[in-house]
XYZ file of C-alpha atoms in Angstrom:
411
model
C -0.405 0.080 -0.021
C 3.349 2.377 0.416
C 4.310 1.774 -2.427
C 1.199 2.431 -4.276
C 0.201 5.359 -2.473
C 3.436 6.534 -3.208
C 3.450 6.532 -7.195
C 0.307 7.051 -7.548
C -1.317 3.774 -8.050
C -5.212 2.415 -7.299
C -5.372 -0.683 -4.631
C -7.276 -3.703 -6.624
C -10.163 -3.085 -4.353
C -10.741 0.388 -4.776
C -13.783 0.424 -6.497
C -14.582 -2.271 -3.766
C -18.822 -2.475 -3.332
C -20.691 -0.891 -0.136
C -21.882 -4.054 0.397
C -17.857 -5.532 -0.199
C -16.516 -3.110 2.793
C -19.321 -3.927 5.272
C -18.447 -6.931 5.027
C -14.520 -6.792 5.852
C -15.452 -3.938 8.253
C -17.336 -6.456 10.837
C -14.778 -8.947 10.581
C -12.336 -6.195 11.139
C -14.286 -6.129 13.996
C -14.598 -9.430 15.638
C -10.861 -9.092 15.734
C -10.176 -11.619 13.566
C -7.584 -13.655 11.030
C -9.370 -12.289 8.287
C -10.164 -8.751 10.238
C -5.989 -8.040 11.077
C -5.704 -8.392 7.226
C -8.205 -5.659 6.171
C -8.195 -1.151 6.813
C -10.463 1.349 5.664
C -9.227 4.248 3.620
C -11.089 7.728 2.374
C -11.614 7.264 -1.319
C -10.356 10.629 -1.674
C -7.749 10.602 -4.030
C -5.384 8.233 -6.114
C -2.803 10.417 -7.306
C -3.362 14.098 -5.364
C -0.193 16.271 -5.553
C -0.622 16.181 -1.766
C 0.572 12.617 -0.442
C -1.510 12.912 2.487
C -4.707 13.311 0.307
C -3.773 10.024 -1.338
C -6.524 8.009 -0.052
C -5.540 7.134 3.820
C -5.723 4.910 5.762
C -8.656 5.981 8.094
C -9.463 2.596 10.398
C -7.587 -0.169 11.194
C -7.638 -3.769 13.180
C -5.689 -4.608 16.439
C -7.455 -7.100 17.860
C -4.587 -6.396 21.235
C -6.440 -5.799 24.854
C -7.055 -2.713 24.774
C -5.664 -0.561 28.616
C -8.876 1.380 29.173
C -11.996 -0.185 27.063
C -10.136 -4.048 27.752
C -11.615 -5.783 25.109
C -14.816 -4.451 23.519
C -13.098 -2.725 20.439
C -10.827 -4.308 18.034
C -10.924 -1.393 15.737
C -9.661 2.070 15.545
C -9.651 5.376 13.941
C -6.075 6.836 12.534
C -5.208 10.003 14.260
C -5.270 12.313 10.956
C -9.344 10.612 10.949
C -10.105 11.085 14.091
C -8.846 14.908 15.316
C -11.194 17.069 13.374
C -13.930 15.081 14.055
C -12.921 15.108 18.011
C -12.430 19.313 17.422
C -15.213 20.015 15.912
C -17.531 18.031 18.178
C -16.227 19.603 20.901
C -16.410 22.783 19.433
C -12.547 23.754 19.615
C -12.943 27.468 17.231
C -8.836 27.337 16.512
C -6.613 23.825 15.722
C -3.163 24.898 16.759
C -0.799 22.872 15.211
C 2.645 22.723 14.047
C 3.973 22.612 10.401
C 4.854 18.647 10.395
C 1.480 18.814 10.019
C 0.840 21.517 7.310
C 0.465 18.817 4.680
C -2.171 17.181 6.524
C -4.320 20.388 6.368
C -6.700 19.628 3.127
C -6.605 16.532 4.885
C -7.709 17.324 8.091
C -10.819 19.877 5.867
C -11.821 17.159 3.514
C -12.992 14.714 6.674
C -14.874 17.926 8.058
C -16.640 18.300 5.143
C -17.562 14.670 3.921
C -19.629 14.800 7.480
C -20.581 17.637 7.020
C -19.294 18.869 10.550
C -18.810 21.995 11.540
C -13.880 24.023 10.242
C -12.314 25.080 12.981
C -9.571 27.489 11.757
C -5.465 25.614 11.834
C -3.214 27.452 13.276
C -0.154 26.543 12.077
C 3.195 27.224 13.783
C 6.597 26.021 14.185
C 7.420 23.441 17.196
C 10.019 24.453 19.724
C 13.306 23.147 19.257
C 16.156 23.511 21.559
C 19.899 22.881 21.145
C 21.141 19.823 22.998
C 17.779 17.995 23.888
C 15.486 15.750 22.182
C 11.940 16.585 21.716
C 10.543 13.749 20.141
C 8.125 10.917 22.796
C 8.853 8.086 20.659
C 13.848 8.926 21.354
C 11.989 10.407 25.375
C 10.542 6.801 26.075
C 13.343 5.083 25.274
C 15.418 7.097 27.675
C 12.258 6.125 30.074
C 12.358 1.760 29.572
C 16.067 1.062 28.653
C 17.003 3.223 32.209
C 19.210 6.248 30.622
C 16.755 8.633 32.750
C 14.782 8.539 36.046
C 11.888 8.595 34.701
C 9.294 11.486 32.572
C 9.605 13.920 35.228
C 13.760 14.474 35.201
C 15.238 17.375 35.526
C 17.188 16.828 32.325
C 13.887 15.848 30.424
C 12.191 18.767 29.067
C 9.060 18.116 29.674
C 7.188 20.263 32.251
C 7.497 17.564 34.932
C 10.841 17.307 34.023
C 11.771 20.808 34.457
C 9.516 22.021 37.165
C 11.318 19.408 39.382
C 14.461 21.311 38.390
C 12.786 24.423 39.669
C 10.906 26.359 36.505
C 7.803 28.352 38.025
C 5.087 28.213 36.100
C 5.304 32.262 35.767
C 7.950 31.929 33.764
C 7.346 29.394 31.812
C 4.115 31.635 30.525
C 6.407 34.554 29.851
C 8.760 32.951 28.292
C 6.224 30.754 25.869
C 4.317 34.379 25.543
C 7.656 36.253 24.401
C 8.626 33.720 21.567
C 4.641 34.108 19.837
C 3.588 31.935 17.245
C 6.084 32.365 14.525
C 6.191 29.867 11.464
C 9.957 30.034 11.132
C 11.202 26.910 12.978
C 13.841 27.584 15.077
C 16.326 26.254 17.225
C 17.138 27.957 21.043
C 19.620 28.307 23.244
C 18.282 27.332 27.130
C 20.107 30.660 28.399
C 16.958 33.045 27.796
C 14.653 29.851 29.314
C 16.498 29.663 32.771
C 17.443 33.923 33.056
C 13.876 34.199 32.890
C 12.967 32.279 35.491
C 16.079 33.973 37.479
C 13.680 37.261 37.737
C 11.312 34.761 39.752
C 12.895 33.347 41.690
C 15.777 35.920 42.747
C 13.588 37.743 45.246
C 11.267 35.123 46.728
C 14.395 32.247 47.645
C 15.656 31.908 51.132
C 19.559 32.670 51.773
C 21.198 29.131 53.461
C 24.395 28.411 53.572
C 26.552 24.958 52.529
C 30.081 24.300 52.315
C 31.367 21.007 50.360
C 32.666 18.590 52.948
C 35.021 17.357 50.044
C 38.434 18.924 51.824
C 36.210 21.293 53.260
C 38.907 23.751 55.942
C 38.944 24.137 59.251
C 39.703 27.837 60.494
C 40.320 29.265 63.743
C 38.555 32.238 64.658
C 40.411 33.831 67.267
C 38.923 37.129 68.752
C 35.357 35.134 68.759
C 33.914 34.455 71.755
C 34.970 31.314 73.820
C 31.097 30.239 73.266
C 29.101 29.532 70.595
C 25.779 31.590 70.136
C 23.918 33.155 67.899
C 21.837 35.427 65.850
C 18.611 36.638 63.919
C 19.724 37.350 60.539
C 17.528 37.986 57.278
C 16.616 35.151 55.734
C 16.254 38.100 52.285
C 18.365 41.289 52.385
C 15.489 42.900 50.440
C 13.003 40.848 51.341
C 12.471 41.124 55.267
C 8.406 39.546 54.016
C 10.485 35.906 53.814
C 11.323 36.896 57.429
C 14.489 35.811 59.715
C 17.198 32.436 59.973
C 19.949 31.593 63.200
C 22.650 32.172 62.535
C 25.484 30.322 64.341
C 29.837 31.800 65.428
C 31.939 29.717 67.124
C 35.415 30.216 66.811
C 36.174 27.034 64.304
C 34.282 27.500 61.306
C 34.389 25.127 58.568
C 35.191 26.960 54.935
C 35.495 25.299 51.334
C 38.548 24.943 50.623
C 38.559 26.448 47.488
C 37.826 29.250 48.903
C 41.187 28.519 51.086
C 43.352 27.722 48.464
C 42.548 31.596 47.184
C 43.817 34.038 50.859
C 47.017 34.985 50.707
C 49.186 35.594 54.512
C 47.383 38.287 56.281
C 45.306 39.474 53.184
C 41.828 40.769 55.365
C 38.545 38.610 53.507
C 35.241 38.918 55.175
C 33.326 36.363 55.992
C 29.417 37.069 55.004
C 27.096 37.698 58.332
C 29.991 38.857 60.549
C 32.172 40.965 59.387
C 35.882 41.671 58.374
C 38.988 39.098 59.125
C 42.558 39.372 58.872
C 44.379 35.499 57.320
C 46.937 34.889 59.839
C 48.454 31.261 58.878
C 47.891 29.083 56.011
C 48.597 24.869 56.370
C 49.423 23.375 53.361
C 49.148 19.661 53.097
C 52.233 17.330 53.286
C 51.611 15.241 51.857
C 53.561 16.115 48.351
C 50.749 14.701 46.007
C 49.097 17.325 47.371
C 50.654 20.476 47.947
C 48.437 22.590 47.491
C 45.567 21.353 50.034
C 45.215 23.839 52.958
C 44.747 22.146 55.669
C 44.244 24.987 58.487
C 43.387 28.260 58.672
C 43.988 30.561 61.890
C 41.919 34.271 61.385
C 42.098 36.955 63.453
C 38.254 39.340 63.230
C 38.601 43.003 62.822
C 35.302 43.674 63.119
C 35.843 46.791 62.496
C 37.485 46.742 59.742
C 34.783 47.731 56.056
C 33.774 45.210 54.059
C 33.350 47.537 51.443
C 37.428 47.310 50.707
C 37.991 43.491 50.940
C 37.860 41.123 47.389
C 37.298 37.524 50.057
C 33.681 37.781 50.873
C 33.478 34.127 51.564
C 30.795 31.493 53.257
C 31.563 29.842 56.016
C 29.490 27.228 58.753
C 29.935 27.916 62.465
C 31.106 23.511 63.531
C 29.055 23.300 67.048
C 25.982 25.672 68.124
C 24.356 24.481 65.545
C 23.262 20.973 63.758
C 24.479 20.503 60.153
C 22.603 19.728 57.713
C 23.657 16.378 55.229
C 22.827 18.117 51.782
C 23.720 16.621 48.036
C 24.087 19.014 45.683
C 23.234 18.560 42.313
C 24.313 19.711 39.088
C 22.736 17.925 35.565
C 24.879 18.212 31.527
C 22.396 17.663 28.352
C 21.719 14.011 27.419
C 23.369 14.465 24.198
C 26.258 16.424 23.129
C 25.213 17.426 19.711
C 23.177 21.227 18.917
C 20.647 19.722 16.516
C 21.107 16.068 16.043
C 19.734 15.337 12.264
C 17.353 13.077 10.685
C 20.594 9.718 10.008
C 22.424 10.686 12.770
C 21.646 7.594 15.701
C 21.333 8.665 19.536
C 23.209 6.237 20.490
C 26.409 7.997 19.222
C 25.694 11.093 20.616
C 24.842 10.489 24.145
C 26.702 12.509 27.049
C 28.965 9.681 29.293
C 27.970 11.817 32.336
C 25.191 14.076 32.955
C 24.246 14.025 36.877
C 26.843 16.165 39.213
C 26.561 15.067 43.279
C 28.538 17.013 45.318
C 28.725 16.165 49.489
C 28.052 19.078 51.352
C 27.248 20.256 54.949
C 24.348 23.602 54.923
C 23.316 24.867 57.933
C 20.705 24.201 60.436
C 18.036 26.488 59.463
C 17.964 23.674 55.710
C 16.212 21.146 58.192
C 12.904 23.447 58.274
C 12.493 23.675 54.346
C 9.996 21.934 52.555
C 10.833 18.990 49.909
C 10.148 22.042 46.310
C 10.824 24.543 48.352
C 13.660 27.375 45.304
C 16.867 28.223 47.564
C 19.796 29.835 47.141
C 22.974 28.246 48.248
C 25.080 31.543 48.968
C 27.936 31.902 46.155
C 26.856 28.339 45.068
C 23.848 29.224 43.116
C 20.089 29.103 43.105
C 18.072 25.435 44.559
C 15.447 23.137 44.127
C 14.860 21.203 46.920
C 14.575 17.617 46.113
C 14.453 15.529 49.048
C 13.716 17.553 52.521
C 15.598 17.236 55.322
C 14.997 13.732 57.735
C 17.637 12.032 60.144
C 19.596 9.384 59.346
C 18.960 10.709 55.063
C 20.780 13.518 53.719
C 18.764 16.337 51.432
C 19.238 16.092 47.434
C 19.119 19.830 46.551
C 18.879 20.298 42.214
C 20.562 23.382 41.436
C 18.566 25.973 39.024
C 20.156 27.268 35.817
C 19.888 30.413 35.331
C 21.493 31.440 31.973
C 24.579 32.276 33.072
C 27.714 29.545 31.909
C 26.264 25.539 31.666
C 22.591 27.229 31.342
C 21.239 24.359 29.340
C 22.456 21.875 32.251
């Protein structure tokens, strides 16, 4: 049949009688061996230049059990036949269809004319493609079925559930889509603007927290600090007092990220965020010849009268006592494929990114224990995150990094 339609050759049974066709349709309804040999085609044209108009199939026989209706039906209408009927009967005024259906628009209207049904208006628009992203449901299904991703809500997936789990807000999604408009030009968008739009919505409402990477974290002794640990109330967001306050713990020993510690120089004045200035008095490095650059400890001298505006280094830190440090996995992601745009002849398996999930063990301030799953927050100097799993005793919290439109914005 495919060969006949392509070459404009009429089916031998194109002029079968009504009685013959009805008899074969009855066999199709039974789903028996005879029925599966037949299909129903609309008698439109044999050699129309638009191949979509060349006697398309409108009913097929499928004896397999249906997941909803069970054994009730053995024949099913094709999408091209059912779609215009459903649109018309359900009162659709404008059918929004992507441009790959443009050749089928005459077929859509032919079905409605043949059945004397009301005609909705068809509005064509181009698909919205993104770099290094698959939008084909068939290919995405393969990723799910083979365990390449966790499921349809995987944060690496371009599904609504996927991007929502990654941290996209409904308001930002709506704004981005409306700004694109119903263009008929096929475009390959970068994720940068998409996530930059989202940042506008989450920045004013994301409470600020602190997280320190556990790997090679450095203990710093703060000379001049109170001997006994204590806490103070600080704003959760410096520019949004409506978010309330949080407890910030202070102690003579604090944790600092290894990357920050390696950037210090002797006698440099730095700023400990939410505390004040301190002077780096001593830097101790590892004695291991393979890791001589690693900082193993620091001695800081508190200098609260110092001007925070004059320091280059403004770092985050966590008190080692006076609070419960909350374990958290910071998770970032990469694109699933390595090529900006896959062509028809490309094999997806040849362009799979070897590693797309990156987990970093960290500890966060004690306030994180009260943050609910699904909430968006900012770990200062590390980025915005959505809490995918709240902290439970004996189980780390899990936070997904939300892209902001900067470097690796499409991740």
